[in-house]
CSV table of C-alpha atoms in Angstrom, one decimal:
chain,number,residue,atom,x,y,z
O,29,MET,CA,2.6,-7.8,39.8
O,30,ARG,CA,3.7,-4.5,41.3
O,31,ILE,CA,0.9,-2.1,42.3
O,32,ILE,CA,1.9,1.6,41.9
O,33,SER,CA,0.3,5.0,41.3
O,34,ALA,CA,-0.1,6.2,37.8
O,35,SER,CA,2.3,9.1,38.4
O,36,GLN,CA,5.1,6.7,39.1
O,37,PHE,CA,4.9,5.0,35.6
O,38,ASP,CA,5.8,6.3,32.2
O,39,GLY,CA,5.5,3.0,30.3
O,40,LYS,CA,8.4,3.6,27.9
O,41,ARG,CA,10.9,1.0,26.8
O,42,SER,CA,14.2,1.5,25.0
O,43,VAL,CA,14.0,-1.5,22.9
O,44,ASP,CA,14.5,-0.5,19.2
O,45,ALA,CA,18.0,0.8,18.8
O,46,GLY,CA,19.9,-2.4,19.4
O,47,THR,CA,23.5,-2.6,20.6
O,48,ARG,CA,26.4,-1.2,18.6
O,49,GLU,CA,27.5,-4.8,17.7
O,50,GLN,CA,24.0,-5.6,16.4
O,51,GLN,CA,23.9,-2.4,14.4
O,52,GLU,CA,27.3,-3.1,12.8
O,53,ALA,CA,26.4,-6.7,12.1
O,54,VAL,CA,23.3,-5.7,10.3
O,55,LYS,CA,25.1,-3.1,8.2
O,56,ALA,CA,27.7,-5.7,7.3
O,57,ILE,CA,25.0,-8.2,6.2
O,58,LEU,CA,23.2,-5.6,4.1
O,59,ALA,CA,26.4,-4.5,2.3
O,60,ASP,CA,27.4,-8.1,1.7
O,61,VAL,CA,24.1,-9.1,0.2
O,62,ARG,CA,24.1,-6.0,-1.9
O,63,GLU,CA,27.5,-6.9,-3.2
O,64,ARG,CA,27.4,-10.7,-3.6
O,65,GLY,CA,23.6,-11.4,-4.0
O,66,ASP,CA,22.5,-15.0,-3.7
O,67,GLU,CA,25.8,-16.3,-2.6
O,68,ALA,CA,25.9,-14.0,0.4
O,69,VAL,CA,22.3,-15.1,1.2
O,70,ARG,CA,23.3,-18.7,1.1
O,71,ASP,CA,26.2,-18.1,3.4
O,72,TYR,CA,24.1,-16.3,6.0
O,73,THR,CA,21.3,-18.9,5.8
O,74,GLU,CA,23.9,-21.7,6.4
O,75,ARG,CA,25.4,-19.7,9.3
O,76,PHE,CA,22.2,-18.7,11.1
O,77,ASP,CA,19.7,-21.4,10.0
O,78,ARG,CA,22.1,-24.3,9.7
O,79,VAL,CA,21.1,-25.2,6.2
O,80,ARG,CA,22.6,-24.4,2.8
O,81,LEU,CA,20.2,-23.9,0.0
O,82,GLU,CA,20.8,-23.6,-3.7
O,83,GLN,CA,17.2,-22.6,-4.5
O,84,PHE,CA,15.3,-20.3,-2.2
O,85,LEU,CA,11.9,-20.4,-3.9
O,86,VAL,CA,9.3,-22.8,-2.3
O,87,THR,CA,8.1,-25.3,-4.9
O,88,GLU,CA,4.6,-26.5,-5.7
O,89,GLU,CA,5.4,-29.9,-4.2
O,90,GLU,CA,6.2,-28.2,-0.9
O,91,PHE,CA,2.9,-26.4,-0.9
O,92,ILE,CA,1.1,-29.7,-1.5
O,93,GLU,CA,3.1,-31.5,1.2
O,94,ALA,CA,2.4,-28.7,3.7
O,95,SER,CA,-1.4,-28.9,3.1
O,96,GLY,CA,-1.3,-32.5,4.3
O,97,LEU,CA,0.6,-31.7,7.4
O,98,VAL,CA,-1.8,-29.1,8.9
O,99,ALA,CA,-4.8,-30.2,10.8
O,100,PRO,CA,-8.2,-29.7,9.1
O,101,GLU,CA,-9.5,-27.6,12.0
O,102,VAL,CA,-6.5,-25.3,11.7
O,103,LYS,CA,-7.0,-24.9,8.0
O,104,GLU,CA,-10.7,-24.2,8.5
O,105,ALA,CA,-9.9,-21.6,11.2
O,106,LEU,CA,-7.3,-19.9,9.0
O,107,ALA,CA,-9.8,-19.8,6.1
O,108,GLU,CA,-12.5,-18.2,8.2
O,109,ALA,CA,-10.2,-15.7,9.7
O,110,ALA,CA,-9.0,-14.8,6.2
O,111,GLU,CA,-12.6,-14.0,5.2
O,112,ASN,CA,-13.1,-11.8,8.3
O,113,ILE,CA,-9.8,-10.0,7.5
O,114,ARG,CA,-10.9,-9.5,3.9
O,115,ASP,CA,-14.3,-8.1,4.9
O,116,PHE,CA,-12.8,-5.6,7.4
O,117,HIS,CA,-10.0,-4.4,5.0
O,118,SER,CA,-12.2,-4.2,1.9
O,119,ARG,CA,-13.9,-1.3,3.6
O,120,GLN,CA,-10.6,0.6,3.6
O,121,VAL,CA,-10.3,0.7,-0.2
O,122,ARG,CA,-9.8,4.3,-1.6
O,123,GLN,CA,-11.0,5.5,-5.0
O,124,SER,CA,-9.3,7.9,-7.3
O,125,TRP,CA,-11.3,11.2,-7.5
O,126,PHE,CA,-11.5,14.4,-9.6
O,127,SER,CA,-13.0,17.8,-8.9
O,128,THR,CA,-13.8,20.4,-11.5
O,129,LYS,CA,-14.5,24.1,-11.1
O,130,GLU,CA,-16.6,26.4,-13.3
O,131,SER,CA,-13.4,28.1,-14.4
O,132,GLY,CA,-12.2,24.9,-16.1
O,133,THR,CA,-9.6,23.9,-13.5
O,134,LEU,CA,-9.5,20.2,-12.6
O,135,LEU,CA,-7.9,18.8,-9.5
O,136,GLY,CA,-7.8,15.2,-8.4
O,137,GLN,CA,-6.0,12.3,-6.9
O,138,ILE,CA,-5.1,9.0,-8.6
O,139,ILE,CA,-4.8,5.9,-6.4
O,140,ARG,CA,-2.5,3.1,-7.6
O,141,PRO,CA,-1.3,0.0,-5.8
O,142,LEU,CA,2.4,-0.6,-5.2
O,143,LYS,CA,3.8,-3.0,-7.8
O,144,ARG,CA,5.7,-5.4,-5.5
O,145,ALA,CA,5.4,-5.9,-1.8
O,146,GLY,CA,7.6,-8.1,0.4
O,147,LEU,CA,6.2,-9.7,3.6
O,148,TYR,CA,8.6,-10.9,6.3
O,149,VAL,CA,7.2,-13.7,8.3
O,150,PRO,CA,9.1,-15.1,11.4
O,151,GLY,CA,9.8,-18.8,11.3
O,152,GLY,CA,11.0,-21.6,13.5
O,153,THR,CA,9.5,-21.8,17.0
O,154,ALA,CA,8.0,-18.3,16.4
O,155,ALA,CA,6.1,-19.2,13.2
O,156,TYR,CA,2.9,-17.1,13.0
O,157,PRO,CA,0.6,-18.1,10.1
O,158,SER,CA,-1.8,-15.4,11.3
O,159,SER,CA,0.8,-12.8,10.4
O,160,VAL,CA,0.7,-14.1,6.8
O,161,LEU,CA,-3.0,-13.3,6.6
O,162,MET,CA,-2.6,-9.9,8.3
O,163,ASN,CA,0.1,-8.7,6.0
O,164,ALA,CA,-0.9,-10.4,2.7
O,165,ILE,CA,-4.6,-9.8,2.6
O,166,PRO,CA,-4.5,-6.0,2.8
O,167,ALA,CA,-1.8,-6.0,0.0
O,168,LYS,CA,-4.0,-8.2,-2.2
O,169,ILE,CA,-7.1,-6.0,-1.5
O,170,ALA,CA,-5.0,-2.9,-2.4
O,171,GLY,CA,-4.3,-4.5,-5.8
O,172,VAL,CA,-0.6,-5.2,-5.4
O,173,PRO,CA,0.1,-7.5,-8.4
O,174,GLN,CA,3.3,-9.1,-6.9
O,175,VAL,CA,3.2,-10.1,-3.2
O,176,VAL,CA,6.1,-12.2,-2.0
O,177,ILE,CA,7.1,-13.7,1.4
O,178,THR,CA,10.4,-14.4,2.9
O,179,THR,CA,10.7,-16.6,6.0
O,180,PRO,CA,13.5,-18.5,7.5
O,181,PRO,CA,13.8,-22.3,6.8
O,182,GLY,CA,14.2,-25.0,9.4
O,183,ARG,CA,17.3,-27.1,9.5
O,184,ASP,CA,15.6,-29.5,7.1
O,185,GLY,CA,15.4,-26.7,4.6
O,186,LYS,CA,11.6,-26.5,4.8
O,187,ILE,CA,9.1,-23.9,5.9
O,188,ASN,CA,6.6,-24.3,8.7
O,189,PRO,CA,3.7,-25.9,6.9
O,190,ALA,CA,1.1,-23.7,8.6
O,191,ILE,CA,2.8,-20.6,7.0
O,192,LEU,CA,2.5,-22.2,3.5
O,193,VAL,CA,-1.1,-23.1,4.1
O,194,ALA,CA,-1.9,-19.5,5.2
O,195,ALA,CA,0.0,-18.2,2.2
O,196,GLN,CA,-2.2,-20.3,-0.1
O,197,ILE,CA,-5.3,-19.0,1.6
O,198,ALA,CA,-4.1,-15.4,1.2
O,199,GLY,CA,-3.2,-16.1,-2.5
O,200,VAL,CA,0.6,-15.8,-2.2
O,201,LYS,CA,2.7,-18.3,-4.1
O,202,GLU,CA,6.1,-16.6,-4.3
O,203,ILE,CA,7.8,-17.6,-1.0
O,204,TYR,CA,11.5,-17.6,-0.4
O,205,LYS,CA,13.3,-19.6,2.3
O,206,VAL,CA,15.3,-16.7,3.6
O,207,GLY,CA,15.2,-15.0,7.0
O,208,GLY,CA,16.9,-12.4,9.1
O,209,ALA,CA,18.7,-9.2,8.0
O,210,GLN,CA,19.8,-11.1,4.8
O,211,ALA,CA,16.1,-11.4,3.8
O,212,ILE,CA,15.6,-7.6,4.2
O,213,ALA,CA,18.7,-7.0,2.1
O,214,ALA,CA,17.5,-9.3,-0.6
O,215,LEU,CA,14.1,-7.7,-0.7
O,216,THR,CA,15.7,-4.2,-0.8
O,217,TYR,CA,18.5,-4.6,-3.3
O,218,GLY,CA,17.4,-7.7,-5.2
O,219,THR,CA,19.5,-10.8,-6.0
O,220,GLU,CA,19.7,-13.3,-8.8
O,221,GLN,CA,16.7,-15.2,-7.4
O,222,ILE,CA,14.8,-12.5,-5.5
O,223,LYS,CA,13.5,-9.4,-7.2
O,224,ALA,CA,13.6,-6.1,-5.2
O,225,VAL,CA,10.3,-4.8,-3.8
O,226,ASP,CA,8.8,-1.4,-3.2
O,227,LYS,CA,7.8,-2.0,0.4
O,228,ILE,CA,8.7,-4.4,3.2
O,229,VAL,CA,6.2,-5.2,6.0
O,230,GLY,CA,6.0,-7.7,8.8
O,231,PRO,CA,7.5,-8.4,12.2
O,232,GLY,CA,10.9,-9.9,13.1
O,233,ASN,CA,13.6,-10.1,15.6
O,234,ILE,CA,16.0,-7.2,16.5
O,235,PHE,CA,18.2,-7.9,13.5
O,236,VAL,CA,15.1,-7.7,11.1
O,237,ALA,CA,13.9,-4.5,12.8
O,238,LEU,CA,17.4,-2.9,12.6
O,239,ALA,CA,17.7,-3.9,8.9
O,240,LYS,CA,14.3,-2.4,8.1
O,241,ARG,CA,15.3,0.8,9.8
O,242,GLU,CA,18.6,0.9,7.9
O,243,VAL,CA,17.0,0.4,4.4
O,244,PHE,CA,14.1,2.8,4.9
O,245,GLY,CA,14.3,5.3,2.1
O,246,LEU,CA,15.5,2.8,-0.5
O,247,VAL,CA,12.3,1.0,0.1
O,248,SER,CA,9.2,1.8,2.2
O,249,ILE,CA,8.6,-0.1,5.4
O,250,ASP,CA,5.5,-0.5,7.6
O,251,MET,CA,7.1,0.3,11.0
O,252,VAL,CA,10.0,-0.6,13.3
O,253,ALA,CA,8.0,-2.6,15.8
O,254,GLY,CA,9.1,-3.4,19.3
O,255,PRO,CA,7.9,-6.1,21.6
O,256,SER,CA,4.2,-6.4,22.1
O,257,GLU,CA,2.2,-4.6,24.8
O,258,ILE,CA,-1.3,-4.5,26.3
O,259,ALA,CA,-3.0,-2.1,28.6
O,260,VAL,CA,-6.3,-2.8,30.4
O,261,LEU,CA,-8.5,0.0,31.8
O,262,ALA,CA,-10.8,-1.5,34.4
O,263,ASP,CA,-13.3,-0.5,37.1
O,264,GLU,CA,-14.8,-2.5,39.9
O,265,THR,CA,-17.1,-4.4,37.6
O,266,ALA,CA,-14.2,-6.1,35.7
O,267,ASN,CA,-13.4,-9.8,36.1
O,268,PRO,CA,-9.9,-10.2,37.6
O,269,ARG,CA,-9.4,-13.7,35.9
O,270,TYR,CA,-10.1,-12.2,32.5
O,271,ILE,CA,-7.8,-9.3,33.1
O,272,ALA,CA,-4.9,-11.6,34.3
O,273,ALA,CA,-5.3,-13.9,31.4
O,274,ASP,CA,-5.3,-11.1,28.9
O,275,LEU,CA,-2.2,-9.5,30.4
O,276,LEU,CA,-0.4,-12.8,30.2
O,277,SER,CA,-1.5,-13.3,26.5
O,278,GLN,CA,0.9,-10.5,25.6
O,279,ALA,CA,3.5,-11.1,28.3
O,280,GLU,CA,4.2,-14.6,26.8
O,281,HIS,CA,5.4,-13.1,23.5
O,282,ASP,CA,8.7,-11.7,24.7
O,283,PRO,CA,10.6,-11.0,27.9
O,284,MET,CA,10.3,-7.3,27.0
O,285,SER,CA,6.6,-7.3,26.4
O,286,ALA,CA,4.6,-4.9,28.5
O,287,ALA,CA,1.4,-5.8,30.4
O,288,ILE,CA,-0.2,-2.9,32.3
O,289,LEU,CA,-3.5,-2.7,34.2
O,290,VAL,CA,-5.0,0.8,35.0
O,291,THR,CA,-7.8,0.5,37.5
O,292,THR,CA,-10.0,2.6,39.7
O,293,SER,CA,-10.4,-0.3,42.2
O,294,GLN,CA,-7.8,-1.3,44.7
O,295,THR,CA,-9.7,-4.6,45.2
O,296,VAL,CA,-9.4,-5.4,41.5
O,297,ALA,CA,-5.8,-4.5,41.5
O,298,GLU,CA,-5.0,-6.9,44.3
O,299,ALA,CA,-7.1,-9.7,42.8
O,300,VAL,CA,-5.4,-9.3,39.4
O,301,SER,CA,-2.0,-9.4,41.0
O,302,GLU,CA,-2.9,-12.7,42.7
O,303,GLU,CA,-4.5,-14.1,39.5
O,304,VAL,CA,-1.4,-13.4,37.4
O,305,GLU,CA,0.8,-15.4,39.8
O,306,ARG,CA,-1.7,-18.2,39.9
O,307,GLN,CA,-2.0,-18.4,36.1
O,308,LEU,CA,1.7,-18.1,35.6
O,309,ALA,CA,2.2,-21.4,37.5
O,310,ASP,CA,1.2,-23.7,34.6
O,311,LEU,CA,1.9,-21.4,31.6
O,312,PRO,CA,4.0,-23.3,29.0
O,313,ARG,CA,6.0,-20.1,28.3
O,314,ARG,CA,6.2,-19.2,32.0
O,315,SER,CA,9.8,-18.0,32.0
O,316,ILE,CA,9.2,-15.5,29.2
O,317,ALA,CA,5.9,-14.2,30.6
O,318,GLU,CA,7.4,-14.0,34.1
O,319,ALA,CA,10.3,-11.9,33.0
O,320,ALA,CA,7.9,-9.6,31.1
O,321,ILE,CA,5.6,-9.2,34.1
O,322,ARG,CA,8.6,-8.6,36.4
O,323,ASP,CA,10.3,-6.0,34.3
O,324,PHE,CA,7.6,-4.4,32.2
O,325,GLY,CA,4.4,-5.3,34.0
O,326,ALA,CA,2.5,-2.9,36.4
O,327,ILE,CA,-0.8,-2.3,38.0
O,328,LEU,CA,-1.6,1.5,38.2
O,329,VAL,CA,-4.3,2.5,40.7
O,330,VAL,CA,-6.1,5.8,39.8
O,331,GLN,CA,-8.6,7.9,41.5
O,332,ASP,CA,-11.3,7.9,38.8
O,333,LEU,CA,-11.8,7.1,35.1
O,334,GLU,CA,-10.7,10.6,34.1
O,335,GLU,CA,-7.2,9.9,35.6
O,336,GLY,CA,-7.4,6.4,34.1
O,337,PHE,CA,-7.9,7.7,30.5
O,338,ALA,CA,-5.2,10.3,31.0
O,339,ALA,CA,-2.8,7.5,31.9
O,340,ILE,CA,-3.8,5.4,28.9
O,341,ASN,CA,-3.4,8.3,26.5
O,342,ARG,CA,0.1,8.9,28.0
O,343,ILE,CA,1.1,5.3,27.6
O,344,ALA,CA,-0.5,5.1,24.0
O,345,PRO,CA,-0.6,1.3,24.1
O,346,GLU,CA,-0.5,-1.1,21.2
O,347,HIS,CA,-3.5,-3.0,22.5
O,348,LEU,CA,-6.1,-1.4,24.8
O,349,GLU,CA,-8.8,-3.3,26.5
O,350,ILE,CA,-11.6,-1.3,28.2
O,351,MET,CA,-13.3,-3.3,30.9
O,352,ILE,CA,-15.7,-0.9,32.6
O,353,ALA,CA,-19.4,-0.7,33.1
O,354,ASP,CA,-20.2,1.2,29.9
O,355,PRO,CA,-17.2,1.2,27.6
O,356,PHE,CA,-19.0,2.8,24.7
O,357,GLU,CA,-19.9,5.8,26.7
O,358,HIS,CA,-16.2,6.6,27.3
O,359,LEU,CA,-14.8,5.5,23.9
O,360,GLY,CA,-14.3,9.1,22.8
O,361,LYS,CA,-11.8,9.7,25.6
O,362,VAL,CA,-9.3,7.4,24.0
O,363,GLU,CA,-6.8,9.5,22.0
O,364,ASN,CA,-3.8,7.2,21.7
O,365,ALA,CA,-4.2,3.5,21.1
O,366,GLY,CA,-3.4,1.1,18.3
O,367,ALA,CA,-6.4,-1.2,18.7
O,368,ILE,CA,-9.2,-0.8,21.2
O,369,PHE,CA,-11.2,-3.8,22.6
O,370,LEU,CA,-14.4,-3.0,24.4
O,371,GLY,CA,-16.1,-5.2,27.0
O,372,PRO,CA,-15.3,-8.5,28.7
O,373,TYR,CA,-15.6,-10.7,25.6
O,374,SER,CA,-13.3,-8.6,23.4
O,375,SER,CA,-10.2,-10.4,24.5
O,376,GLU,CA,-7.1,-9.2,22.7
O,377,PRO,CA,-6.5,-12.6,21.0
O,378,VAL,CA,-9.8,-12.1,19.2
O,379,GLY,CA,-8.1,-9.3,17.3
O,380,ASP,CA,-4.9,-11.2,17.0
O,381,TYR,CA,-6.5,-14.0,15.1
O,382,PHE,CA,-10.0,-13.8,14.1
O,383,ALA,CA,-12.2,-10.7,14.3
O,384,GLY,CA,-10.7,-9.2,11.1
O,385,THR,CA,-8.9,-6.1,12.3
O,386,ASN,CA,-5.2,-6.1,11.7
O,387,HIS,CA,-2.7,-7.2,14.4
O,388,VAL,CA,0.3,-5.3,13.0
O,389,ILE,CA,0.0,-2.3,15.3
O,390,PRO,CA,2.3,0.5,16.5
O,391,THR,CA,4.1,-0.3,19.7
O,392,ASN,CA,6.0,1.6,22.5
O,393,GLY,CA,4.0,4.8,22.5
O,394,THR,CA,4.1,5.3,18.7
O,395,ALA,CA,0.3,4.9,18.6
O,396,ARG,CA,0.4,8.7,19.3
O,397,PHE,CA,1.2,9.2,15.6
O,398,SER,CA,0.9,5.8,13.9
O,399,SER,CA,-1.8,3.4,12.8
O,400,PRO,CA,-2.3,-0.3,12.3
O,401,LEU,CA,-1.3,-1.9,9.0
O,402,SER,CA,-4.0,-1.3,6.4
O,403,VAL,CA,-4.8,-1.2,2.7
O,404,ASP,CA,-3.4,2.3,2.7
O,405,ASP,CA,0.1,0.9,3.4
O,406,PHE,CA,0.0,-0.7,-0.1
O,407,ILE,CA,-1.1,2.2,-2.2
O,408,LYS,CA,0.4,5.4,-3.5
O,409,LYS,CA,-1.3,8.6,-4.5
O,410,SER,CA,-0.6,11.0,-7.3
O,411,SER,CA,-2.0,14.5,-7.3
O,412,VAL,CA,-3.5,15.7,-10.6
O,413,VAL,CA,-3.6,19.3,-11.7
O,414,SER,CA,-5.1,20.7,-14.9
O,415,TYR,CA,-5.1,24.4,-14.3
O,416,SER,CA,-7.3,26.5,-16.6
O,417,LYS,CA,-6.1,29.5,-18.5
O,418,ARG,CA,-8.8,31.6,-16.8
O,419,ASP,CA,-7.5,30.7,-13.3
O,420,LEU,CA,-3.8,31.3,-14.2
O,421,ARG,CA,-4.7,34.7,-15.6
O,422,GLU,CA,-6.6,35.5,-12.4
O,423,ASN,CA,-4.1,34.0,-9.8
O,424,GLY,CA,-0.8,34.1,-11.6
O,425,HIS,CA,0.4,37.3,-9.9
O,426,LYS,CA,-0.3,35.7,-6.5
O,427,ILE,CA,1.9,32.8,-7.4
O,428,VAL,CA,4.6,35.1,-8.5
O,429,ALA,CA,4.4,37.1,-5.3
O,430,LEU,CA,4.9,33.9,-3.2
O,431,ALA,CA,7.8,32.8,-5.4
O,432,GLU,CA,9.5,36.1,-5.0
O,433,GLN,CA,8.9,36.1,-1.2
O,434,GLU,CA,10.9,32.8,-1.1
O,435,GLY,CA,13.7,34.1,-3.4
O,436,LEU,CA,12.9,31.6,-6.2
O,437,ALA,CA,13.0,33.7,-9.3
O,438,ALA,CA,12.7,30.9,-11.8
O,439,HIS,CA,9.5,29.8,-10.1
O,440,GLY,CA,8.1,33.2,-10.7
O,441,ARG,CA,9.4,33.5,-14.2
O,442,ALA,CA,7.6,30.2,-15.2
O,443,ILE,CA,4.4,32.0,-14.4
O,444,THR,CA,5.3,35.5,-15.8
O,445,GLU,CA,6.2,34.0,-19.2
O,446,ARG,CA,2.6,32.8,-19.5
O,447,LEU,CA,1.2,36.0,-18.1
O,448,ARG,CA,3.0,38.0,-20.8
O,449,ASP,CA,1.5,35.8,-23.5
O,450,PHE,CA,-1.9,36.5,-22.0
O,451,ASP,CA,-1.2,40.3,-22.1
O,452,ARG,CA,-0.1,40.1,-25.7
O,453,GLU,CA,-3.3,38.2,-26.6
O,454,GLU,CA,-5.4,40.8,-25.0
O,455,GLN,CA,-3.5,43.6,-26.8
O,456,GLU,CA,-4.0,41.8,-30.1
O,457,ARG,CA,-7.7,41.4,-29.4
O,458,ASP,CA,-8.0,45.1,-28.6
O,459,ARG,CA,-6.3,46.1,-31.8
O,460,GLY,CA,-8.5,43.8,-33.8
């Protein structure tokens, strides 16, 4: 890996916009599915997934078959991971609340779940059952009554069995064999077989990301996620083998994944660089990881931890590992990071699969203003106002003044009409 100073590195990747051809292709697919519904979805599934399907919904028989095809130890691990995810996310649940004043005014907020959420799950060789758990469980905890999954079928017209097992564990039974931009279109507009949703979440390829960006506003989306990334902040106490392994754990995702080490130790920097090369040698996804390390990997040597944290906050990584002598002492210095892993045993894959935190995390610097997927992504909030007569009598003229300042006469009149009634009531009382 290249070793450079922190000042030479900005860590940004232009990965989300796609080419003009990709953008136009996505727009065409969206328009076609909106116009022709299921028939367009069939055509694109045949074209891209090499199978033509009349019915997209996964049957009960397919769920049963899938359960028999997944190893017991995998099912057990998925079930235990699901419990950890439920435990973590159940702590995020919000409650409706109301506040009353002596004057009689009541203010509050009502929390309601979305009615229908669509989860996109990659398929084929990039099938991630863990993503099913990470997306579905927060939606279920939020109380979403209709949670559906779309995922591309294989050439045999079937879904990766591990995805179906994970869906069962998460409590999702409505799964459609549809992938790509056509799936996003179906979830947005609805077709004969697939009802439209209120929100679409989940990772996908560039066509899925572009489609989600295009339909945002018609439906809500979680984020437009780019390739994965990891940053490790290390001092001289860190284990170079652990660091190299963790950097490669993200580099193997995609040739555009970023893997960055920020360290105060030149010795650690050189040792990690050597370890990365050694561990790459027998990595099954070597070509992918090698490209990511070459193009988006870097080791940044800094003078001290203060400069190190400044570099980390500038990068705002999706995943941040802190491998220093006392990580808790310095935790407050992290301003921008999607998920933070403290200490030598908090390897990033612990969060990806099992700890219970969510692995759908903002990428490419967007941790400056975004957060990991949570229960909050599947709720909506309504403000409640019951303003008392006493408060309107006391504050009405202030509201009118603000309306007049903004040139909105009808706003002010809505208040003055009531204030006039108050004045008349007072006059009548005086006469009485």
